[in-house]
CSV table of C-alpha atoms and ligand atoms in Angstrom, one decimal:
chain,number,residue,atom,x,y,z
O,30,MET,CA,-46.6,57.9,29.9
O,31,ASN,CA,-46.4,55.2,32.6
O,32,LEU,CA,-45.9,56.0,36.3
O,33,PRO,CA,-42.2,56.0,37.5
O,34,GLY,CA,-41.5,52.5,38.7
O,35,THR,CA,-43.5,50.8,36.0
O,36,PHE,CA,-41.4,47.9,34.7
O,37,THR,CA,-42.7,45.9,31.8
O,38,LEU,CA,-41.0,42.8,30.5
O,39,GLY,CA,-40.5,42.3,26.8
O,40,PRO,CA,-39.4,39.1,24.9
O,41,GLY,CA,-36.9,36.9,26.8
O,42,ASP,CA,-34.5,34.1,25.8
O,43,GLY,CA,-33.9,31.5,28.5
O,44,SER,CA,-33.4,33.5,31.7
O,45,ALA,CA,-32.2,36.5,29.7
O,46,ARG,CA,-34.9,39.1,29.4
O,47,THR,CA,-35.7,42.5,27.9
O,48,GLY,CA,-37.7,45.1,29.7
O,49,ARG,CA,-38.6,48.8,30.0
O,50,LEU,CA,-38.3,50.7,33.2
O,51,THR,CA,-40.1,54.1,33.6
O,52,THR,CA,-38.4,56.8,35.7
O,53,ALA,CA,-39.4,60.4,36.3
O,54,HIS,CA,-36.8,61.4,33.7
O,55,GLY,CA,-37.7,58.9,31.0
O,56,GLU,CA,-37.8,55.3,30.1
O,57,ILE,CA,-34.9,52.9,30.1
O,58,GLU,CA,-34.7,49.8,27.9
O,59,THR,CA,-33.1,46.9,29.7
O,60,PRO,CA,-30.7,45.2,29.9
O,61,VAL,CA,-28.8,48.4,30.3
O,62,PHE,CA,-25.2,49.4,31.1
O,63,MET,CA,-25.0,52.6,33.2
O,64,PRO,CA,-21.9,54.8,32.8
O,65,VAL,CA,-20.5,56.0,36.1
O,66,GLY,CA,-20.5,59.8,36.8
O,67,THR,CA,-19.3,59.7,40.4
O,68,GLN,CA,-18.9,63.4,41.1
O,69,GLY,CA,-21.7,64.6,38.8
O,70,THR,CA,-19.8,64.1,35.6
O,71,VAL,CA,-18.9,61.1,33.5
O,72,LYS,CA,-15.3,62.1,33.4
O,73,SER,CA,-14.2,64.1,30.3
O,74,LEU,CA,-17.7,64.0,28.7
O,75,CYS,CA,-20.5,66.6,28.4
O,76,PRO,CA,-24.2,65.7,28.7
O,77,ASP,CA,-24.5,66.2,24.9
O,78,ASP,CA,-21.8,63.5,24.4
O,79,LEU,CA,-23.7,61.1,26.6
O,80,ARG,CA,-26.8,61.6,24.5
O,81,THR,CA,-24.8,61.2,21.3
O,82,ILE,CA,-23.3,57.9,22.5
O,83,GLY,CA,-26.7,56.5,23.5
O,84,ALA,CA,-26.3,56.6,27.3
O,85,ARG,CA,-29.7,56.4,28.8
O,86,ILE,CA,-29.0,56.4,32.6
O,87,ILE,CA,-25.9,57.4,34.5
O,88,LEU,CA,-24.7,56.9,38.0
O,89,GLY,CA,-24.0,59.5,40.6
O,90,ASN,CA,-22.6,58.9,44.1
O,91,THR,CA,-24.0,60.0,47.4
O,92,TYR,CA,-20.7,59.7,49.3
O,93,HIS,CA,-18.8,62.0,46.9
O,94,LEU,CA,-21.5,64.5,46.2
O,95,TYR,CA,-22.3,64.8,50.0
O,96,LEU,CA,-18.7,65.5,50.7
O,97,ARG,CA,-18.2,67.8,47.7
O,98,PRO,CA,-20.0,70.1,46.7
O,99,GLY,CA,-22.6,69.0,49.3
O,100,ASP,CA,-26.1,67.7,48.8
O,101,GLU,CA,-27.7,70.8,50.3
O,102,LEU,CA,-25.8,73.0,47.7
O,103,VAL,CA,-26.9,70.7,44.9
O,104,ALA,CA,-30.5,70.9,46.1
O,105,LYS,CA,-30.2,74.7,46.2
O,106,MET,CA,-29.0,74.6,42.6
O,107,GLY,CA,-32.2,72.8,41.6
O,108,GLY,CA,-31.0,69.2,42.1
O,109,LEU,CA,-28.4,67.1,40.3
O,110,HIS,CA,-30.2,67.0,36.9
O,111,ARG,CA,-30.2,70.8,36.7
O,112,PHE,CA,-26.7,71.2,38.3
O,113,MET,CA,-25.1,68.9,35.7
O,114,ALA,CA,-27.5,69.7,32.9
O,115,TRP,CA,-28.4,66.0,32.4
O,116,ASP,CA,-32.1,65.5,31.8
O,117,GLY,CA,-32.0,61.7,31.6
O,118,PRO,CA,-32.4,59.2,34.5
O,119,ILE,CA,-29.8,59.2,37.3
O,120,LEU,CA,-29.2,56.4,39.8
O,121,THR,CA,-27.3,57.2,43.0
O,122,ASP,CA,-25.4,54.6,44.9
O,123,SER,CA,-25.9,55.1,48.7
O,124,GLY,CA,-22.2,55.6,49.6
O,125,GLY,CA,-22.0,52.4,51.7
O,126,PHE,CA,-19.5,50.9,49.3
O,127,GLN,CA,-17.5,54.1,48.9
O,128,VAL,CA,-17.2,54.6,52.6
O,129,PHE,CA,-15.7,51.1,52.9
O,130,SER,CA,-13.4,51.5,49.9
O,131,LEU,CA,-12.4,55.2,50.2
O,132,SER,CA,-12.7,56.7,53.6
O,133,GLY,CA,-10.3,56.0,56.5
O,134,LEU,CA,-11.3,55.4,60.1
O,135,ARG,CA,-14.8,54.0,59.7
O,136,ARG,CA,-16.9,52.4,62.4
O,137,ILE,CA,-20.1,50.5,61.9
O,138,THR,CA,-22.8,50.7,64.6
O,139,GLU,CA,-26.6,50.1,64.6
O,140,GLU,CA,-27.1,53.8,64.0
O,141,GLY,CA,-25.0,53.8,60.8
O,142,VAL,CA,-21.4,54.1,59.6
O,143,THR,CA,-19.1,56.9,60.9
O,144,PHE,CA,-16.2,57.7,58.7
O,145,SER,CA,-13.6,60.4,58.0
O,146,SER,CA,-13.7,62.2,54.7
O,147,HIS,CA,-11.0,61.1,52.2
O,148,ILE,CA,-10.9,64.8,51.2
O,149,ASP,CA,-10.2,66.6,54.5
O,150,GLY,CA,-10.4,64.0,57.2
O,151,SER,CA,-13.6,65.5,58.7
O,152,LYS,CA,-15.9,63.1,60.6
O,153,HIS,CA,-19.3,62.1,59.3
O,154,LEU,CA,-22.1,59.7,60.1
O,155,PHE,CA,-24.1,58.0,57.3
O,156,SER,CA,-27.3,56.7,58.9
O,157,PRO,CA,-30.0,55.2,56.7
O,158,GLU,CA,-32.1,58.3,57.2
O,159,LYS,CA,-29.2,60.6,56.4
O,160,VAL,CA,-28.4,58.7,53.2
O,161,ILE,CA,-32.0,58.9,52.0
O,162,SER,CA,-32.1,62.6,52.8
O,163,ILE,CA,-29.0,63.1,50.7
O,164,GLU,CA,-30.4,61.1,47.7
O,165,ARG,CA,-33.7,63.0,48.0
O,166,ASN,CA,-31.8,66.3,47.9
O,167,LEU,CA,-29.9,65.1,44.8
O,168,GLY,CA,-33.2,64.2,43.2
O,169,SER,CA,-32.0,60.9,41.8
O,170,ASP,CA,-34.5,58.8,39.9
O,171,ILE,CA,-33.3,55.6,41.5
O,172,MET,CA,-31.9,55.7,45.1
O,173,MET,CA,-30.0,52.8,46.7
O,174,VAL,CA,-30.4,51.9,50.3
O,175,LEU,CA,-27.5,52.1,52.8
O,176,ASP,CA,-25.9,48.7,53.1
O,177,GLU,CA,-22.7,47.1,54.2
O,178,CYS,CA,-20.8,45.6,51.3
O,179,VAL,CA,-19.4,42.6,53.1
O,180,PRO,CA,-15.6,42.3,52.4
O,181,TYR,CA,-14.4,39.4,50.3
O,182,GLY,CA,-13.3,36.5,52.6
O,183,ALA,CA,-15.6,37.5,55.5
O,184,ASP,CA,-16.5,34.4,57.5
O,185,ARG,CA,-20.1,33.1,57.9
O,186,ALA,CA,-20.6,34.6,61.4
O,187,TYR,CA,-19.6,38.1,60.2
O,188,THR,CA,-21.6,37.8,57.0
O,189,GLU,CA,-24.7,36.7,58.9
O,190,LYS,CA,-24.4,39.5,61.4
O,191,SER,CA,-23.8,42.1,58.7
O,192,LEU,CA,-26.8,40.8,56.7
O,193,GLY,CA,-29.1,41.5,59.7
O,194,LEU,CA,-27.8,45.0,60.0
O,195,THR,CA,-28.2,45.6,56.2
O,196,THR,CA,-31.8,44.5,56.5
O,197,ARG,CA,-32.5,46.7,59.5
O,198,TRP,CA,-30.9,49.7,57.6
O,199,ALA,CA,-33.0,48.8,54.6
O,200,THR,CA,-36.1,48.9,56.7
O,201,ARG,CA,-35.2,52.3,58.0
O,202,CYS,CA,-34.5,53.5,54.4
O,203,ARG,CA,-37.9,52.3,53.3
O,204,ALA,CA,-39.6,54.1,56.3
O,205,ALA,CA,-37.7,57.3,55.3
O,206,HIS,CA,-38.9,57.2,51.7
O,207,ALA,CA,-42.5,56.0,50.8
O,208,PRO,CA,-42.9,54.1,47.6
O,209,LEU,CA,-42.6,56.4,44.5
O,210,ASP,CA,-42.5,59.5,46.7
O,211,ARG,CA,-41.7,62.5,44.4
O,212,GLY,CA,-41.3,59.9,41.6
O,213,GLN,CA,-38.0,58.7,43.2
O,214,LEU,CA,-37.6,54.9,43.2
O,215,LEU,CA,-35.8,53.0,46.0
O,216,PHE,CA,-33.9,49.8,45.4
O,217,GLY,CA,-32.9,47.2,48.0
O,218,ILE,CA,-29.4,45.6,48.0
O,219,VAL,CA,-29.0,41.9,48.7
O,220,GLN,CA,-25.9,40.9,50.6
O,221,GLY,CA,-25.0,37.6,52.2
O,222,GLY,CA,-21.4,37.2,50.9
O,223,PHE,CA,-20.6,33.9,49.2
O,224,PHE,CA,-23.0,31.8,51.3
O,225,LYS,CA,-26.0,30.8,49.2
O,226,ASP,CA,-28.4,30.3,52.2
O,227,LEU,CA,-27.5,33.8,53.5
O,228,ARG,CA,-28.1,35.3,50.1
O,229,ALA,CA,-31.5,33.6,50.1
O,230,GLU,CA,-32.2,34.9,53.6
O,231,SER,CA,-31.2,38.5,52.6
O,232,ALA,CA,-33.4,38.3,49.4
O,233,ARG,CA,-36.3,37.1,51.4
O,234,GLN,CA,-36.1,39.8,54.0
O,235,LEU,CA,-35.7,42.5,51.4
O,236,ILE,CA,-38.6,41.3,49.3
O,237,ASP,CA,-40.9,41.6,52.4
O,238,LEU,CA,-39.9,45.4,52.4
O,239,ALA,CA,-41.3,45.8,48.8
O,240,PHE,CA,-38.7,47.9,47.0
O,241,GLU,CA,-39.1,49.1,43.5
O,242,GLY,CA,-36.1,47.2,42.4
O,243,TYR,CA,-33.4,44.8,43.8
O,244,ALA,CA,-29.7,44.8,43.5
O,245,LEU,CA,-27.1,42.1,44.1
O,246,GLY,CA,-24.4,43.8,46.2
O,247,GLY,CA,-21.2,42.3,47.6
O,248,LEU,CA,-20.0,41.0,44.3
O,249,SER,CA,-17.1,42.2,42.2
O,250,VAL,CA,-15.2,42.7,45.4
O,251,GLY,CA,-12.1,40.7,44.6
O,252,GLU,CA,-13.6,37.2,44.2
O,253,SER,CA,-12.8,34.9,41.3
O,254,ARG,CA,-15.1,34.9,38.3
O,255,ALA,CA,-16.2,31.4,39.2
O,256,GLU,CA,-17.1,32.5,42.7
O,257,MET,CA,-19.1,35.5,41.4
O,258,TYR,CA,-20.9,33.4,38.8
O,259,ASP,CA,-21.8,30.8,41.4
O,260,ILE,CA,-23.6,33.4,43.5
O,261,LEU,CA,-24.9,35.2,40.5
O,262,TYR,CA,-26.7,32.2,39.1
O,263,ASP,CA,-28.0,31.1,42.4
O,264,ALA,CA,-29.2,34.4,43.8
O,265,THR,CA,-30.6,36.2,40.7
O,266,PRO,CA,-33.7,33.9,40.3
O,267,LEU,CA,-34.6,34.7,43.9
O,268,LEU,CA,-35.1,38.3,43.1
O,269,PRO,CA,-38.7,39.2,42.0
O,270,ALA,CA,-39.1,38.6,38.3
O,271,ASP,CA,-41.4,41.6,37.9
O,272,LYS,CA,-38.9,44.1,39.3
O,273,PRO,CA,-35.6,45.4,37.8
O,274,ARG,CA,-32.6,43.4,38.9
O,275,TYR,CA,-29.3,45.3,39.2
O,276,LEU,CA,-25.8,43.7,39.5
O,277,MET,CA,-23.7,46.4,41.1
O,278,GLY,CA,-20.1,47.1,40.0
O,279,VAL,CA,-20.2,44.7,37.0
O,280,GLY,CA,-18.6,44.7,34.6
O,281,ALA,CA,-16.4,43.5,31.8
O,282,PRO,CA,-18.1,42.3,28.6
O,283,ARG,CA,-17.8,38.7,29.6
O,284,ASP,CA,-19.5,39.4,32.9
O,285,LEU,CA,-22.3,41.5,31.4
O,286,LEU,CA,-23.1,38.4,29.2
O,287,ALA,CA,-23.1,36.1,32.3
O,288,GLY,CA,-25.3,38.6,34.1
O,289,MET,CA,-27.8,38.9,31.3
O,290,ALA,CA,-27.9,35.1,30.9
O,291,ALA,CA,-28.8,34.9,34.6
O,292,GLY,CA,-31.6,37.5,34.2
O,293,ILE,CA,-29.9,40.7,35.3
O,294,ASP,CA,-31.4,43.9,33.9
O,295,MET,CA,-29.0,46.7,35.0
O,296,PHE,CA,-25.3,47.0,35.3
O,297,ASP,CA,-22.7,49.7,36.2
O,298,CYS,CA,-18.9,49.6,36.1
O,299,VAL,CA,-16.0,52.1,35.9
O,300,LEU,CA,-14.2,49.8,33.5
O,301,PRO,CA,-15.0,51.7,30.2
O,302,THR,CA,-14.2,55.1,31.7
O,303,ARG,CA,-11.2,54.0,33.8
O,304,ASN,CA,-9.7,52.0,31.0
O,305,ALA,CA,-10.0,55.0,28.7
O,306,ARG,CA,-7.5,56.6,31.0
O,307,ASN,CA,-5.0,53.7,30.6
O,308,GLY,CA,-5.4,53.3,26.9
O,309,THR,CA,-7.4,50.0,26.9
O,310,LEU,CA,-10.1,50.3,24.3
O,311,PHE,CA,-13.0,47.9,23.8
O,312,THR,CA,-14.1,46.7,20.3
O,313,PHE,CA,-16.3,43.9,19.0
O,314,GLN,CA,-13.1,42.1,18.0
O,315,GLY,CA,-11.7,42.4,21.5
O,316,LYS,CA,-9.5,44.8,23.5
O,317,VAL,CA,-7.0,47.1,21.8
O,318,ASN,CA,-4.1,48.5,23.8
O,319,ILE,CA,-3.6,51.7,21.9
O,320,LYS,CA,-0.1,52.4,23.3
O,321,ARG,CA,1.3,49.4,21.5
O,322,ALA,CA,4.0,50.2,19.0
O,323,GLU,CA,2.2,48.3,16.3
O,324,TYR,CA,-0.3,51.2,16.0
O,325,ARG,CA,2.4,53.9,15.5
O,326,GLU,CA,1.8,54.2,11.8
O,327,ASP,CA,-1.6,52.6,11.6
O,328,ASP,CA,-3.8,55.0,9.6
O,329,SER,CA,-7.0,53.0,10.0
O,330,PRO,CA,-9.8,53.9,12.5
O,331,LEU,CA,-9.9,52.0,15.8
O,332,GLU,CA,-13.2,50.3,14.7
O,333,ALA,CA,-14.3,50.8,11.1
O,334,ASP,CA,-18.1,50.5,11.8
O,335,CYS,CA,-18.1,52.4,15.1
O,336,PRO,CA,-20.2,55.6,14.8
O,337,CYS,CA,-18.2,57.5,17.6
O,338,TYR,CA,-16.4,60.7,16.8
O,339,ALA,CA,-13.0,59.2,17.6
O,340,CYS,CA,-13.5,56.4,15.1
O,341,ARG,CA,-15.0,58.6,12.4
O,342,THR,CA,-12.3,61.3,12.6
O,343,PHE,CA,-8.9,59.9,13.8
O,344,SER,CA,-6.5,57.1,13.1
O,345,LYS,CA,-5.1,54.6,15.6
O,346,ALA,CA,-1.7,56.3,15.0
O,347,TYR,CA,-3.2,59.6,16.2
O,348,LEU,CA,-5.0,58.0,19.2
O,349,ARG,CA,-1.7,56.3,20.1
O,350,HIS,CA,0.2,59.6,19.9
O,351,LEU,CA,-2.3,61.4,22.1
O,352,TYR,CA,-2.1,58.6,24.7
O,353,VAL,CA,1.8,58.5,24.7
O,354,ALA,CA,1.9,62.3,24.9
O,355,ARG,CA,-0.5,62.2,27.8
O,356,GLU,CA,-2.7,64.7,26.0
O,357,LEU,CA,-6.1,65.5,27.6
O,358,LEU,CA,-7.9,64.8,24.3
O,359,SER,CA,-6.7,61.1,24.6
O,360,TYR,CA,-9.0,60.6,27.7
O,361,ARG,CA,-12.0,62.2,26.0
O,362,LEU,CA,-11.7,60.3,22.7
O,363,ASN,CA,-11.0,57.0,24.4
O,364,THR,CA,-14.0,57.5,26.7
O,365,LEU,CA,-16.3,58.5,23.8
O,366,HIS,CA,-15.3,55.3,22.1
O,367,ASN,CA,-15.4,52.9,25.1
O,368,LEU,CA,-18.9,54.1,26.2
O,369,THR,CA,-20.1,53.9,22.6
O,370,PHE,CA,-18.9,50.3,22.5
O,371,PHE,CA,-20.7,49.5,25.8
O,372,SER,CA,-23.9,51.1,24.5
O,373,ARG,CA,-23.7,49.2,21.2
O,374,PHE,CA,-22.8,46.0,23.0
O,375,MET,CA,-26.0,46.2,25.1
O,376,ALA,CA,-28.2,47.3,22.2
O,377,GLN,CA,-27.0,44.2,20.3
O,378,ALA,CA,-27.5,42.0,23.3
O,379,ARG,CA,-31.1,43.3,23.7
O,380,GLN,CA,-31.8,42.6,20.0
O,381,ALA,CA,-30.3,39.1,20.3
O,382,ILE,CA,-32.5,38.4,23.3
O,383,ARG,CA,-35.6,39.6,21.5
O,384,GLU,CA,-34.7,37.4,18.5
O,385,GLY,CA,-34.0,34.3,20.6
O,386,ARG,CA,-30.3,34.2,19.6
O,387,PHE,CA,-28.7,35.4,22.9
O,388,GLU,CA,-26.5,32.3,23.3
O,389,ALA,CA,-25.1,32.7,19.8
O,390,PHE,CA,-24.3,36.4,20.6
O,391,ARG,CA,-22.7,35.4,23.9
O,392,THR,CA,-20.6,32.7,22.3
O,393,ALA,CA,-19.4,35.2,19.6
O,394,MET,CA,-18.6,37.9,22.1
O,395,GLU,CA,-16.8,35.4,24.5
O,396,ALA,CA,-14.5,34.5,21.6
O,397,ALA,CA,-13.5,38.2,21.4
O,398,TYR,CA,-13.2,38.4,25.2
O,399,PRO,CA,-11.6,35.2,26.3
O,400,GLU,CA,-11.7,34.3,30.0
O,401,THR,CA,-8.2,35.7,30.6
O,402,ASP,CA,-9.1,38.9,28.9
O,403,ALA,CA,-12.4,39.6,30.7
M,508,DQU,N1,-19.3,45.9,43.7
M,508,DQU,C1,-20.1,46.8,44.3
M,508,DQU,C2,-20.3,48.1,43.8
M,508,DQU,C3,-21.1,49.0,44.4
M,508,DQU,C4,-21.8,48.7,45.6
M,508,DQU,N2,-22.6,49.6,46.2
M,508,DQU,C5,-23.3,49.2,47.3
M,508,DQU,N3,-24.1,50.1,47.9
M,508,DQU,N4,-23.2,48.0,47.9
M,508,DQU,C6,-22.4,47.0,47.3
M,508,DQU,O1,-22.3,45.8,47.9
M,508,DQU,C7,-21.7,47.3,46.1
M,508,DQU,C8,-20.8,46.4,45.5
M,509,ZN,ZN1,-15.5,54.4,18.3
C-alpha cells in the first residue's frame, strides 16, 4: 500500500488525465466526484448506500461540524469516520466559504475571520490554526486551508489584497500541519478572482508552500459559465501536474466535462443531492423533472440500465407520486439515483480518457446536457 499523499497518473487524453490518490482510508481513482455530506451525513443516505452507489470519497464541513455537534465531541467519539461509520476517505472544506455564505456579522482580520453562528448567533473566530485544529480533530483525510473566497464582482484592488491574506493564512496552515502528519493531507486553495495574473500569482505563492494537492477556489460563485471556463482553462495548467487538482463547488455534468478537459482531478457539488430534493433527476439522456404530469402513469423505470435501487424497483409514476406527496422516501430514492448517475458518469469519463475517446464522450454528454440545461 502506498503512503497517503501518493498520487500516480494513469493514461491521459489531451489535458484530461486519470490518476490514483492514496489516502489513509483508501485509494481514490481520479477524476472523481465527491458527494457532499456537510453535517456528517450525505442527506438521506446511510454509509452502506454510499458504498453501494460507488461513492469513494465524501465531503464534510469544518464550519458546520465545529458549530454542531463540535469538533471536540467528534474527536471524543473517535473522529468523524467512526462517528458516522464511514470508513472511506473524507475531505473537509475549511469553512471559509461557509462563513461567507452562511453566517451573519463576519469580520476579516489578519488573525482570521470572526463570525456569528447561523444556529444561535454565538461569536466565533476561525484562525488558520483553529481551522487546522478542527480538521485534525475530525480526522479528515484531506484538509483544506482557510482562505477567503473572493466574492464575484470584487475589484482588482480587493482581490489582490485578499490573495495576499489567503497566502499568509495558507502559510500558517502549513506551519500548523506538517506534511502527511497522521496521514492527513493538506491542500492549498488558489484564489485571485477573475484576474488571470492574480490567479498565477496565487498559484505561484501556494506552490512554494508545497501542499499535497491544490484547489481552484473562488469559482462557481455566481459568474457566467464563460467566465468560469476562462479562468479554469488558464489557471489549471499552472497547478503542479504531479499533484491532485480540485475544482471546488463544481458541478453540473457539463462543467465536470469542462473541468476534466482542463486537467482537473477532483470535484464536489451539492447539485445531485440538492436537486434530489426538488425532483430534478439526472440520466444519461439528460435531466428528468419527475413532477411533470407526463410521468403520472409512466410505468417504466427512470433509467432502464441504471443499477440503483430506485430504478430497479419503482416506476416513474411511483417516484412522481412520492415527490408530489412530499414523502420522505422521495428524497432518499432520488438521491440514490442522482449519486449513482454521477458515479457512473465519472466512471465512464475515466474509461473514455483511458481509451483516448474523451472528446467523443464529452460531445455525446453535452448533447444530453445542452448549455441552457447545465
Ligand atoms: N465554490 C466554492 C465552493 C467551496 C469553496 N471552499 C473554499 N474553502 N473556498 C472557496 O473559494 C470555495 C468556492
Ligand atoms: Zn437509478
